[in-house]
Short mmCIF file of N, CA and C in Angstrom, two decimals:
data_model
loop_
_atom_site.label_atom_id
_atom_site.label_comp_id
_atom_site.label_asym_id
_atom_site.label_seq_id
_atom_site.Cartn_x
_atom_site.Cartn_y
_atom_site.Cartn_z
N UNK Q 1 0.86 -1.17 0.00
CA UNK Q 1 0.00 0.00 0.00
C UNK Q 1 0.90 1.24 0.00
N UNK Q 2 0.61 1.79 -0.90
CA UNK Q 2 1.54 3.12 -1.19
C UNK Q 2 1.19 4.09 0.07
N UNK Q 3 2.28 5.31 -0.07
CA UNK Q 3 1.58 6.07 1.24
C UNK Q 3 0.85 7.13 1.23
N UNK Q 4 0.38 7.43 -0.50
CA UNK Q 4 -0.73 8.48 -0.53
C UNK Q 4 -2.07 7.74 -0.39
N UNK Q 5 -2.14 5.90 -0.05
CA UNK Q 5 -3.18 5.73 -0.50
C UNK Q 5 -3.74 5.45 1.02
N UNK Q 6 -2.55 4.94 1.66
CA UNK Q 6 -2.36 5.56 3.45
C UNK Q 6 -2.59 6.56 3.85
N UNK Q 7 -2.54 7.36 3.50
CA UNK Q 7 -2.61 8.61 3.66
C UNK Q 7 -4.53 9.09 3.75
N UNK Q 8 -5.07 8.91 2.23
CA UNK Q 8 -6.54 8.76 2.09
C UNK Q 8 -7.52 8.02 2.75
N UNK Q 9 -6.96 6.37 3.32
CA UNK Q 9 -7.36 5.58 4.14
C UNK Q 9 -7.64 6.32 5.72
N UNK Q 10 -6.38 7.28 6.15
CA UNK Q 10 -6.60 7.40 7.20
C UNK Q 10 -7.01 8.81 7.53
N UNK Q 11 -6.71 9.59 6.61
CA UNK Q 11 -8.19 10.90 6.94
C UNK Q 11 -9.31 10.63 6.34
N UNK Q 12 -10.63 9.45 5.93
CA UNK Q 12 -11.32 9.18 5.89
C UNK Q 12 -11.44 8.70 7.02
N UNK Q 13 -10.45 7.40 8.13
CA UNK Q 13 -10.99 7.34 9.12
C UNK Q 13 -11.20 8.24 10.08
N UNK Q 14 -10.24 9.15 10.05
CA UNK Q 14 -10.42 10.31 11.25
C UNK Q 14 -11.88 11.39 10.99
N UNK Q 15 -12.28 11.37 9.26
CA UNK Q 15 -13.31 11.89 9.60
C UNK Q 15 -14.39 11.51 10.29
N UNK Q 16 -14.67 9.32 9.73
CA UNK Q 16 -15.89 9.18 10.85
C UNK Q 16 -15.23 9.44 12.12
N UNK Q 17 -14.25 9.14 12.59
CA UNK Q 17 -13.85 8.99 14.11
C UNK Q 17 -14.53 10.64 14.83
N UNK Q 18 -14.61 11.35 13.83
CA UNK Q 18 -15.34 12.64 14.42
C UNK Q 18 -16.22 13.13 14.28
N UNK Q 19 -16.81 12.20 13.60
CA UNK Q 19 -18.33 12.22 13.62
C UNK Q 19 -18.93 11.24 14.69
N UNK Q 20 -18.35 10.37 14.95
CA UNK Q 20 -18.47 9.38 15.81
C UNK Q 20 -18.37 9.60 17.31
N UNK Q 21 -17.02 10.47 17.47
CA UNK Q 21 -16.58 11.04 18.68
C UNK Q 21 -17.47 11.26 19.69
N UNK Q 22 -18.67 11.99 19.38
CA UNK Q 22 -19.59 12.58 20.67
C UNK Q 22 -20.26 11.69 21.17
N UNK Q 23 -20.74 10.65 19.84
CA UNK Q 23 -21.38 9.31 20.44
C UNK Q 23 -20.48 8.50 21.35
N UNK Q 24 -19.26 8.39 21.11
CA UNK Q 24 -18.60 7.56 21.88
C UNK Q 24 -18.76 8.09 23.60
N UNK Q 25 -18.44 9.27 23.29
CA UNK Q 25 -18.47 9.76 24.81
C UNK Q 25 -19.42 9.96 25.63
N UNK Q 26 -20.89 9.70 24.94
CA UNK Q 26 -21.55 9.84 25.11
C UNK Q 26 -22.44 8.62 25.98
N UNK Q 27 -21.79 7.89 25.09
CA UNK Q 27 -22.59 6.32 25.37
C UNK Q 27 -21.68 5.79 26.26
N UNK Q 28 -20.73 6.06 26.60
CA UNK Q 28 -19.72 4.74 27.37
C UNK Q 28 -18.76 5.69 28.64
N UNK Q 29 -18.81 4.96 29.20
CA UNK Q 29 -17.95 5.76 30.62
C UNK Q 29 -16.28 5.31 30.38
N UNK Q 30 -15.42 6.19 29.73
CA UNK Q 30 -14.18 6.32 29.46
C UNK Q 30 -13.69 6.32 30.71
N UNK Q 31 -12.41 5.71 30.96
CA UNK Q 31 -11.44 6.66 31.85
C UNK Q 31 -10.89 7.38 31.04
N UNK Q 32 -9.85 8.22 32.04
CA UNK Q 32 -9.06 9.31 31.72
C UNK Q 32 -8.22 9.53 30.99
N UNK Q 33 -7.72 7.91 30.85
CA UNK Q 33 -6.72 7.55 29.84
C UNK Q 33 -7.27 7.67 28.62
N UNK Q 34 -8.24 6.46 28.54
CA UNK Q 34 -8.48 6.60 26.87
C UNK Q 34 -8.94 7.91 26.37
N UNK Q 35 -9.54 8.34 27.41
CA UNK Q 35 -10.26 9.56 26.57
C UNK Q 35 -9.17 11.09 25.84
N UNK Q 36 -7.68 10.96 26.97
CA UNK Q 36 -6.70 11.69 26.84
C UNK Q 36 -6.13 10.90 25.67
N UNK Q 37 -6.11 9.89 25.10
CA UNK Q 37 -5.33 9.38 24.19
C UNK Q 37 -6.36 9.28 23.04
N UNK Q 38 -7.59 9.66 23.14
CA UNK Q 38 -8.41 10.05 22.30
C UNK Q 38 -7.94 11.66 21.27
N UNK Q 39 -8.21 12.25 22.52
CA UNK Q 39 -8.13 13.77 22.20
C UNK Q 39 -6.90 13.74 21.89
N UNK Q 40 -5.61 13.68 22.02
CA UNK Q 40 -4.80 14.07 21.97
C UNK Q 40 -3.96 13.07 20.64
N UNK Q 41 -4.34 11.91 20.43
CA UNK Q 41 -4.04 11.31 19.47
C UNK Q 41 -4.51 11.46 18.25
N UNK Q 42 -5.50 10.99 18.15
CA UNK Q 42 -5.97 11.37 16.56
C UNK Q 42 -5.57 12.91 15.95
N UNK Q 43 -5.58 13.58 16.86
CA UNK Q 43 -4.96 15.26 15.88
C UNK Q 43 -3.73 14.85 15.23
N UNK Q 44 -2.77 14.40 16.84
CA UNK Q 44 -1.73 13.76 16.33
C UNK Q 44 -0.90 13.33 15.40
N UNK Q 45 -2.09 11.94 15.28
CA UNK Q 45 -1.77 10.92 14.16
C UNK Q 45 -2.30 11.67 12.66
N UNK Q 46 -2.88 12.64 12.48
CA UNK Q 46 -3.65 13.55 11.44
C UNK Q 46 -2.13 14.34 10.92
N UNK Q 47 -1.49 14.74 11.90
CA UNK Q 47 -0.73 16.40 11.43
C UNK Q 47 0.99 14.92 11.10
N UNK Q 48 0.95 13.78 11.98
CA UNK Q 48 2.26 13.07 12.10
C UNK Q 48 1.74 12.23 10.26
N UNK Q 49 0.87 12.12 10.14
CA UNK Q 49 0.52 10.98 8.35
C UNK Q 49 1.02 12.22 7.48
N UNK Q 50 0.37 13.55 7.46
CA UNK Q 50 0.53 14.93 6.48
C UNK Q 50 2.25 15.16 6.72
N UNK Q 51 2.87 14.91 7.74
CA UNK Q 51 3.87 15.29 7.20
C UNK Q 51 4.98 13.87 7.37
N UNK Q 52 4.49 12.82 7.48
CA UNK Q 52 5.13 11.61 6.35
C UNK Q 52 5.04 11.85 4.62
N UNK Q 53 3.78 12.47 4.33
CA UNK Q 53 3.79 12.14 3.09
C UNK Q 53 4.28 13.35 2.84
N UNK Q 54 4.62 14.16 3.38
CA UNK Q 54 4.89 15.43 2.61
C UNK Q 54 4.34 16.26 1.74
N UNK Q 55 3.15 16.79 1.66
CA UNK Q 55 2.26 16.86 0.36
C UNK Q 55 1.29 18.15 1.09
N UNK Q 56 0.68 18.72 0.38
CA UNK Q 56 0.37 19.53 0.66
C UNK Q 56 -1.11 18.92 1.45
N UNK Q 57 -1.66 20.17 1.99
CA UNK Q 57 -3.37 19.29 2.63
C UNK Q 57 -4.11 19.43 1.40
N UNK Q 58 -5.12 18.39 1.34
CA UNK Q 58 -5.99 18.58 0.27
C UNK Q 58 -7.28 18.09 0.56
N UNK Q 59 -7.99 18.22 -0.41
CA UNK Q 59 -9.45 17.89 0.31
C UNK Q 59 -9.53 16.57 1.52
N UNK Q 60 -8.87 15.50 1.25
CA UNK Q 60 -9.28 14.69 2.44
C UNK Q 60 -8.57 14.95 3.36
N UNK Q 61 -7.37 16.30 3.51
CA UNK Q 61 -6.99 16.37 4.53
C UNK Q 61 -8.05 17.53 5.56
N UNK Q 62 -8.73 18.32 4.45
CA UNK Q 62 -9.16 19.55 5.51
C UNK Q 62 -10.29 19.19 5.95
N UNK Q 63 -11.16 18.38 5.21
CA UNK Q 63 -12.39 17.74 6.35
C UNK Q 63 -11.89 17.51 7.45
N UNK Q 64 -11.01 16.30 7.53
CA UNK Q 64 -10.60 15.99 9.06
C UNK Q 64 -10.21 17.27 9.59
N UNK Q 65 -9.94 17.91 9.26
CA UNK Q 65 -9.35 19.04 10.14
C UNK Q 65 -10.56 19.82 10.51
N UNK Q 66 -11.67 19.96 9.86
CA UNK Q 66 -12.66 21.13 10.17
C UNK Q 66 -12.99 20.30 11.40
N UNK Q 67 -13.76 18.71 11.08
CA UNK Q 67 -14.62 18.36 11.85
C UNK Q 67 -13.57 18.23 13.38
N UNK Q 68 -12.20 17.70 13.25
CA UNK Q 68 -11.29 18.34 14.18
C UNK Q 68 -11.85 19.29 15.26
N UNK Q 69 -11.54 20.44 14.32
CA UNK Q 69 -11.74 21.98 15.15
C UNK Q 69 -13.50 21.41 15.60
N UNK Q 70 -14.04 21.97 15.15
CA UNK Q 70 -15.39 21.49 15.53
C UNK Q 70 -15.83 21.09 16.36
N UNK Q 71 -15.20 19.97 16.60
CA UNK Q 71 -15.13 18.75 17.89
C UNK Q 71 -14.64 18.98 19.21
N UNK Q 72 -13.42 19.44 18.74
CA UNK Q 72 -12.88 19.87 19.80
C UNK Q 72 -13.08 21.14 20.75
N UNK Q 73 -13.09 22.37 19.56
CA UNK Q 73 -13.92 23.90 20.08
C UNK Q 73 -15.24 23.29 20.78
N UNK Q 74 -16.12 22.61 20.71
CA UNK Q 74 -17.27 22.61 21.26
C UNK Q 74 -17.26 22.33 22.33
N UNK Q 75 -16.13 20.81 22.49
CA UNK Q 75 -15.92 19.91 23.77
C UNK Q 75 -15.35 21.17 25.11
N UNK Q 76 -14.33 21.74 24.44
CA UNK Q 76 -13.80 22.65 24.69
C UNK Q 76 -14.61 24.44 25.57
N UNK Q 77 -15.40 24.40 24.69
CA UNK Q 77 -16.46 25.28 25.47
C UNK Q 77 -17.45 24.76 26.64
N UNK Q 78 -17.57 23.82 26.97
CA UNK Q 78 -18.58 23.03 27.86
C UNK Q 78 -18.00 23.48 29.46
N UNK Q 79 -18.52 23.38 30.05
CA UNK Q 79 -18.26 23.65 31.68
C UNK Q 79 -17.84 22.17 31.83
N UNK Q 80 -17.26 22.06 33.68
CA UNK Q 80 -17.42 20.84 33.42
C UNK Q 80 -18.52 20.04 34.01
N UNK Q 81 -19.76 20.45 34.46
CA UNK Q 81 -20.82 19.94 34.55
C UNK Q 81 -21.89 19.52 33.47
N UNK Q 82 -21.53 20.33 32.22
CA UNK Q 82 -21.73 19.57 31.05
C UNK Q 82 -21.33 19.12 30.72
N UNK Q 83 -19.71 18.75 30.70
CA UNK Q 83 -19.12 17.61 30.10
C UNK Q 83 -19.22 16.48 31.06
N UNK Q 84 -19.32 16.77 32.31
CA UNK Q 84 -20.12 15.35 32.85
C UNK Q 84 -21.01 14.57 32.00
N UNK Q 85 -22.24 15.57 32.43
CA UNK Q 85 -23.38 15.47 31.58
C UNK Q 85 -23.72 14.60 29.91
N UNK Q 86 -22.55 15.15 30.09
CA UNK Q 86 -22.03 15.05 28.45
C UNK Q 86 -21.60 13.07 28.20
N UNK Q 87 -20.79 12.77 28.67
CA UNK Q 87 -20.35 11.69 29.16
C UNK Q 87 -18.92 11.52 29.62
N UNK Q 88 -17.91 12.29 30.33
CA UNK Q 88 -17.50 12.86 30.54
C UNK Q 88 -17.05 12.83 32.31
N UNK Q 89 -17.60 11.35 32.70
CA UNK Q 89 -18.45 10.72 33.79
C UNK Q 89 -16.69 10.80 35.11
N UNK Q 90 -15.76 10.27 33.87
CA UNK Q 90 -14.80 10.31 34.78
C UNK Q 90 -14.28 11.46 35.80
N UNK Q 91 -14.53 12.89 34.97
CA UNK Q 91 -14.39 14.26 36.08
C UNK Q 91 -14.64 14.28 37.42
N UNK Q 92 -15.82 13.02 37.34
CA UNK Q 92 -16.69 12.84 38.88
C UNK Q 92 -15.61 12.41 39.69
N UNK Q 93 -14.32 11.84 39.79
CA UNK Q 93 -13.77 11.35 40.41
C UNK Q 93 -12.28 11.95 40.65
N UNK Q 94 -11.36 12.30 39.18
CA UNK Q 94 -10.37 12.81 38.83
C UNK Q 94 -10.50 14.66 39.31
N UNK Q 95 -9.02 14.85 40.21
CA UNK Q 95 -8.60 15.90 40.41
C UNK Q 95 -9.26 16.97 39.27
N UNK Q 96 -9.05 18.66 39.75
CA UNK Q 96 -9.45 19.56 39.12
C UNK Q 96 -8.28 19.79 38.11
N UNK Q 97 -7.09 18.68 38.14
CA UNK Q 97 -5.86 18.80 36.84
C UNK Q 97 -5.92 18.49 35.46
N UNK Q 98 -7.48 17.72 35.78
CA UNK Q 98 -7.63 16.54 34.66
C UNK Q 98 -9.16 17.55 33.88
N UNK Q 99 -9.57 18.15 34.72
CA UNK Q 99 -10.67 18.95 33.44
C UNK Q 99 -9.83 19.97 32.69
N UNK Q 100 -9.03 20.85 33.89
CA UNK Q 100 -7.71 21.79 33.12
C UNK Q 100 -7.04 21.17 31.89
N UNK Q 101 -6.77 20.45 32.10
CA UNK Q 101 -5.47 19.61 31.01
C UNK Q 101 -6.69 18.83 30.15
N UNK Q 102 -7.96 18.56 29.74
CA UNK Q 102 -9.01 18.53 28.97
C UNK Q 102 -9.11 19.59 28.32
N UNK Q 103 -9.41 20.45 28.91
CA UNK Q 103 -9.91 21.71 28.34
C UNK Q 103 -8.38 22.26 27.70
N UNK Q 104 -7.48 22.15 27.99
CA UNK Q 104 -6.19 22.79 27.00
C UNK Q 104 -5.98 21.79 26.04
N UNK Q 105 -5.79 20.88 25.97
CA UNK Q 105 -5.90 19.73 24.83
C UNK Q 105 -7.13 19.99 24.16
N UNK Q 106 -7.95 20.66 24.21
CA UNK Q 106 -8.99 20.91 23.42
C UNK Q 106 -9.14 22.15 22.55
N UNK Q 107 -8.51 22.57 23.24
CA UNK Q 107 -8.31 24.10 22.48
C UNK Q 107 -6.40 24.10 21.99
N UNK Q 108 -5.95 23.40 22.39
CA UNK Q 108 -4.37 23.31 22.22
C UNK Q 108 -4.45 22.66 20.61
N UNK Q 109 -5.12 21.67 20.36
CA UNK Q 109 -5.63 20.83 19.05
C UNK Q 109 -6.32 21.63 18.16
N UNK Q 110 -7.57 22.26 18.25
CA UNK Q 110 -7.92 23.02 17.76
C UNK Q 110 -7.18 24.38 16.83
N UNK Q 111 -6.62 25.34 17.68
CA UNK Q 111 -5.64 25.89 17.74
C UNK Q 111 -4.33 25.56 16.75
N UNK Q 112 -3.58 24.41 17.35
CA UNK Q 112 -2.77 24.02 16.03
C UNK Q 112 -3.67 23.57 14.51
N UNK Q 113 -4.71 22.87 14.67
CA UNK Q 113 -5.44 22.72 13.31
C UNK Q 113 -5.96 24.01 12.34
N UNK Q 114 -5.82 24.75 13.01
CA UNK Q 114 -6.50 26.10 12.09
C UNK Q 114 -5.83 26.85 11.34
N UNK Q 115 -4.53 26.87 11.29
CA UNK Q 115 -3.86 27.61 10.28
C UNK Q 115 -4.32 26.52 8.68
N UNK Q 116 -4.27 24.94 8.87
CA UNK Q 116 -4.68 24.28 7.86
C UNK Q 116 -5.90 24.63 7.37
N UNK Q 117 -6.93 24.59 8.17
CA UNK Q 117 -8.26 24.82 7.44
C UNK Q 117 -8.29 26.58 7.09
N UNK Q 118 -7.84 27.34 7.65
CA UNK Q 118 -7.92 28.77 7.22
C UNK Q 118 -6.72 28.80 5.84
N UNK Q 119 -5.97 27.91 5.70
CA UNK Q 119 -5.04 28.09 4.73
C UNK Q 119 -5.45 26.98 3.43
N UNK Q 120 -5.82 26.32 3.57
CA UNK Q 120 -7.17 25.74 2.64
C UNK Q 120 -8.43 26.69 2.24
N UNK Q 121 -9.12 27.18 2.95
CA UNK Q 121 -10.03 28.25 2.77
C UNK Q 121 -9.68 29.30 1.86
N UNK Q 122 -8.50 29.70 1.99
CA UNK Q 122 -7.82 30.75 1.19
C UNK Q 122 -7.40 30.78 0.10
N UNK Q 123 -6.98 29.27 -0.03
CA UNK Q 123 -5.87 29.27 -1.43
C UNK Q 123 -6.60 28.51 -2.39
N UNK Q 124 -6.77 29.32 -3.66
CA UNK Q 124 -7.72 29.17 -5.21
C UNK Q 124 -7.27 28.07 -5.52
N UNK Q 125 -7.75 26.77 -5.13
CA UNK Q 125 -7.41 25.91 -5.72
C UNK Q 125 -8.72 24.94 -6.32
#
């Protein structure tokens, strides 16, 4: 498997994975772990594939990236009694370090993703 075709394989998955995302958290009581290796991975593994292949972003890269931002800005705006609410169940238990360090991984991801989608947006292609 070549690695542009790696490449297409896996920002198609990251787009369902973020469409999927809210359901997951929604429906199932995460710990802290997975849910930190949630958030913090898939951007990750998104920005670490784009610059294996070296190539510019292109359409299957900036979906993942919108629904990205999206995902994350929203999660990101929630108190944390809505992200309880939310599913989000583990806060109930975990120190006030672990909604902090949520909430900056949420906007920390976001944040790095946006020069891509604003620089996609821009350029006549």
């Amino acid at each position: 498997m070549s690695s542009l075709e790696l490449r297409k394989l896996f920002f198609g998955l990251c787009f369902l994975a973020f469409l999927a995302l809210p359901r997951i958290f929604h429906s199932g009581n995460l710990s802290y772990g997975i849910t930190a290796t949630l958030v913090n991975g898939v951007p990750l593994l998104l920005i670490l594939i784009h610059c294996y292949t070296k190539t510019d972003f292109d359409h299957s890269a900036y979906l993942p990236a919108i629904m990205c931002i999206t995902v994350l800005t929203t999660f990101g705006s929630f108190s944390k009694d809505e992200l309880i609410e939310f599913g989000f169940r583990f806060l109930l238990t975990e120190p006030m370090w672990a909604y902090f360090f949520l909430k900056a991984s949420f906007f920390f991801w976001s944040l790095l993703l946006l020069p891509v989608v604003l620089g996609k947006f821009f350029n006549k292609d």
